[in-house]
XYZ file of C-alpha atoms in Angstrom:
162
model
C 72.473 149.694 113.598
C 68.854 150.585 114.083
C 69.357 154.169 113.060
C 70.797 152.957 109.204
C 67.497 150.441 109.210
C 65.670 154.206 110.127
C 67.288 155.872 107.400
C 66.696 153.044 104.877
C 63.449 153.295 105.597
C 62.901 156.789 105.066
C 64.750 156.765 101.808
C 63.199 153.307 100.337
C 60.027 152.771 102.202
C 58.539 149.750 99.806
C 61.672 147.601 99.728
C 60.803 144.825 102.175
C 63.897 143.844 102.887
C 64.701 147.447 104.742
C 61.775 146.179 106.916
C 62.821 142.702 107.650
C 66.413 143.612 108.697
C 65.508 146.312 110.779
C 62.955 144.250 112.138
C 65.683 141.540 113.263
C 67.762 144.136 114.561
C 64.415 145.518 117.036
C 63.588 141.688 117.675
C 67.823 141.646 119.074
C 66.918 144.783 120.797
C 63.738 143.104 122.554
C 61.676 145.267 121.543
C 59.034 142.706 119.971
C 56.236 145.273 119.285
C 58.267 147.208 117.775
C 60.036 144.439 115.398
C 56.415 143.254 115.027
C 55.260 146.134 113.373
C 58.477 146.011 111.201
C 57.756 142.463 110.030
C 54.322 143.507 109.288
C 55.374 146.015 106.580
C 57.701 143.594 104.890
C 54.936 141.148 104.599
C 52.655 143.942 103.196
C 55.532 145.099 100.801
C 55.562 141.692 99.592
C 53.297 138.893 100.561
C 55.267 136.039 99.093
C 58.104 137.109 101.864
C 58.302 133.348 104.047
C 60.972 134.608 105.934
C 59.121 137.511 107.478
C 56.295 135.591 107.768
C 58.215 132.783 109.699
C 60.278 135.943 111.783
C 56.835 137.510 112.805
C 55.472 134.290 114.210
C 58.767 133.913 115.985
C 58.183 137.681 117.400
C 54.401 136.723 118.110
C 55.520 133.197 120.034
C 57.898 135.630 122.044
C 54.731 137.600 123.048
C 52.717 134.490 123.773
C 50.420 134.714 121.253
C 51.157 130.996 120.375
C 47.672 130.686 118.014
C 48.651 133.498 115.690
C 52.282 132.161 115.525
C 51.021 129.122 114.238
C 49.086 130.443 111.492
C 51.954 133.006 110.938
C 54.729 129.884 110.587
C 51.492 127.968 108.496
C 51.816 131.152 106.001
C 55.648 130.936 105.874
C 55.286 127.246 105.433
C 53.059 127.876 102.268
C 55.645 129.815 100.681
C 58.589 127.257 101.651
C 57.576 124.217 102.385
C 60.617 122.527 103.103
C 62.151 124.918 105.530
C 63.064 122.515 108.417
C 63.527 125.450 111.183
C 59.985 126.868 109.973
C 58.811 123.476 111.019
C 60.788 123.142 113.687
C 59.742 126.327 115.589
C 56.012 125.823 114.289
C 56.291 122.302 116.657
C 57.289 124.392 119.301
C 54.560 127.053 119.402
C 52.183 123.946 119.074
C 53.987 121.868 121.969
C 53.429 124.987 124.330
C 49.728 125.261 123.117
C 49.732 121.400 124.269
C 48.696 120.584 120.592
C 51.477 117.526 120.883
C 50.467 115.457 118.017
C 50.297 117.758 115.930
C 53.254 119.091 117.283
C 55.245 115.899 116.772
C 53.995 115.806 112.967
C 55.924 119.530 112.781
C 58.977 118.308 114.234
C 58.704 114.737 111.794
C 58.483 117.707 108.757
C 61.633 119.751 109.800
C 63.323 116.348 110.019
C 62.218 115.134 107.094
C 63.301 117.873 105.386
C 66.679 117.827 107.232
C 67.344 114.941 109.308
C 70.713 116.137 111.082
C 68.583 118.522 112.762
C 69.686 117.965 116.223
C 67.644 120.398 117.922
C 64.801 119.021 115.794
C 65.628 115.453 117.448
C 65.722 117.253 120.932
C 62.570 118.858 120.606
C 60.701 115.564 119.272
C 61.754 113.647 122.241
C 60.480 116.336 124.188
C 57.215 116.480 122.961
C 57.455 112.513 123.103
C 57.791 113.083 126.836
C 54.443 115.104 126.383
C 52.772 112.146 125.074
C 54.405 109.670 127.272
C 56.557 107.736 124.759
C 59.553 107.582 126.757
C 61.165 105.228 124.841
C 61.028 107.309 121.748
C 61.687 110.157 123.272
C 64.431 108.691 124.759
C 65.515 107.368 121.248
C 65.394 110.760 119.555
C 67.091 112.704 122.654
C 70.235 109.778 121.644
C 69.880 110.919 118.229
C 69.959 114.604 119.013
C 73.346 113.796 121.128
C 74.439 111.515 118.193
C 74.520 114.784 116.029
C 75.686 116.818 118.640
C 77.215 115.236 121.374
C 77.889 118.957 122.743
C 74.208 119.378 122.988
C 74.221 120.022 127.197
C 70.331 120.043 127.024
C 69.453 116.764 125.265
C 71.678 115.061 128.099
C 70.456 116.890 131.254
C 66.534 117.966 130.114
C 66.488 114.767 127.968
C 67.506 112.138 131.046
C 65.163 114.401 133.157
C 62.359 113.665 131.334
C 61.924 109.981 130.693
């Protein structure tokens, strides 16, 4: 609960880890400023932290502050290079910032890193769409149902969209 992240805090105020989880639990809360700030202090507490770097850009997309995302998932990406849902989520900010090639180059990374990535395969068809490649976006929405043939949205959005 938020109140044992409090007293954590209060009792071990450099360990970043205290800052991170309590942090998630604000972000589950919705309260984004809030989990922000939280994700802010584990970073300071220790730079090298990807995860909190790649949690604060998912806090900052949540606030629509898609270009500081980006350079917050860029940081995380620094640290771990090969973390497929960094990429991933990085593709997304940049899809919504209508940055689509270079959004499709994130999504090509997360699946290069981990190519049973279904929601990875949704989300490059998608941006596909964007470009107006509806062949290979409808390729990669077959792939994403391939891997997941529960996947609702890469049927319905997917069939919408080419």
């Amino acid at each position: 609960s938020l109140a044992s992240y409090d007293q954590a805090v209060a009792l071990n105020p450099a360990d970043p880890s205290v800052h991170y989880n309590r942090g998630t639990v604000l972000r589950q809360l919705e309260r984004a400023t809030d989990a922000l700030a939280s994700f802010d202090r584990a970073i300071a507490a220790n730079p090298q932290f990807a995860r909190a770097h790649a949690a604060r850009a998912e806090v900052l997309g949540s606030l629509n502050r898609l270009t500081e995302a980006v350079e917050s998932y860029d940081r995380a990406l620094a640290l771990e290079p090969g973390d497929a849902t960094t990429h991933n989520n990085r593709g997304a900010a940049l899809q919504a910032l209508k940055t689509f090639d270079q959004a499709l180059a994130s999504y090509d990374r997360a699946l290069a890193a981990h190519p049973g990535y279904a929601e990875a395969h949704f989300n490059r068809g998608a941006v596909l769409a964007d470009l107006r490649d509806y062949a290979g976006a409808l390729a990669s929405y077959d792939r994403a149902l391939t891997l997941k043939p529960d996947f609702a949205d890469a049927y319905k959005i997917g069939r919408a969209h080419v």
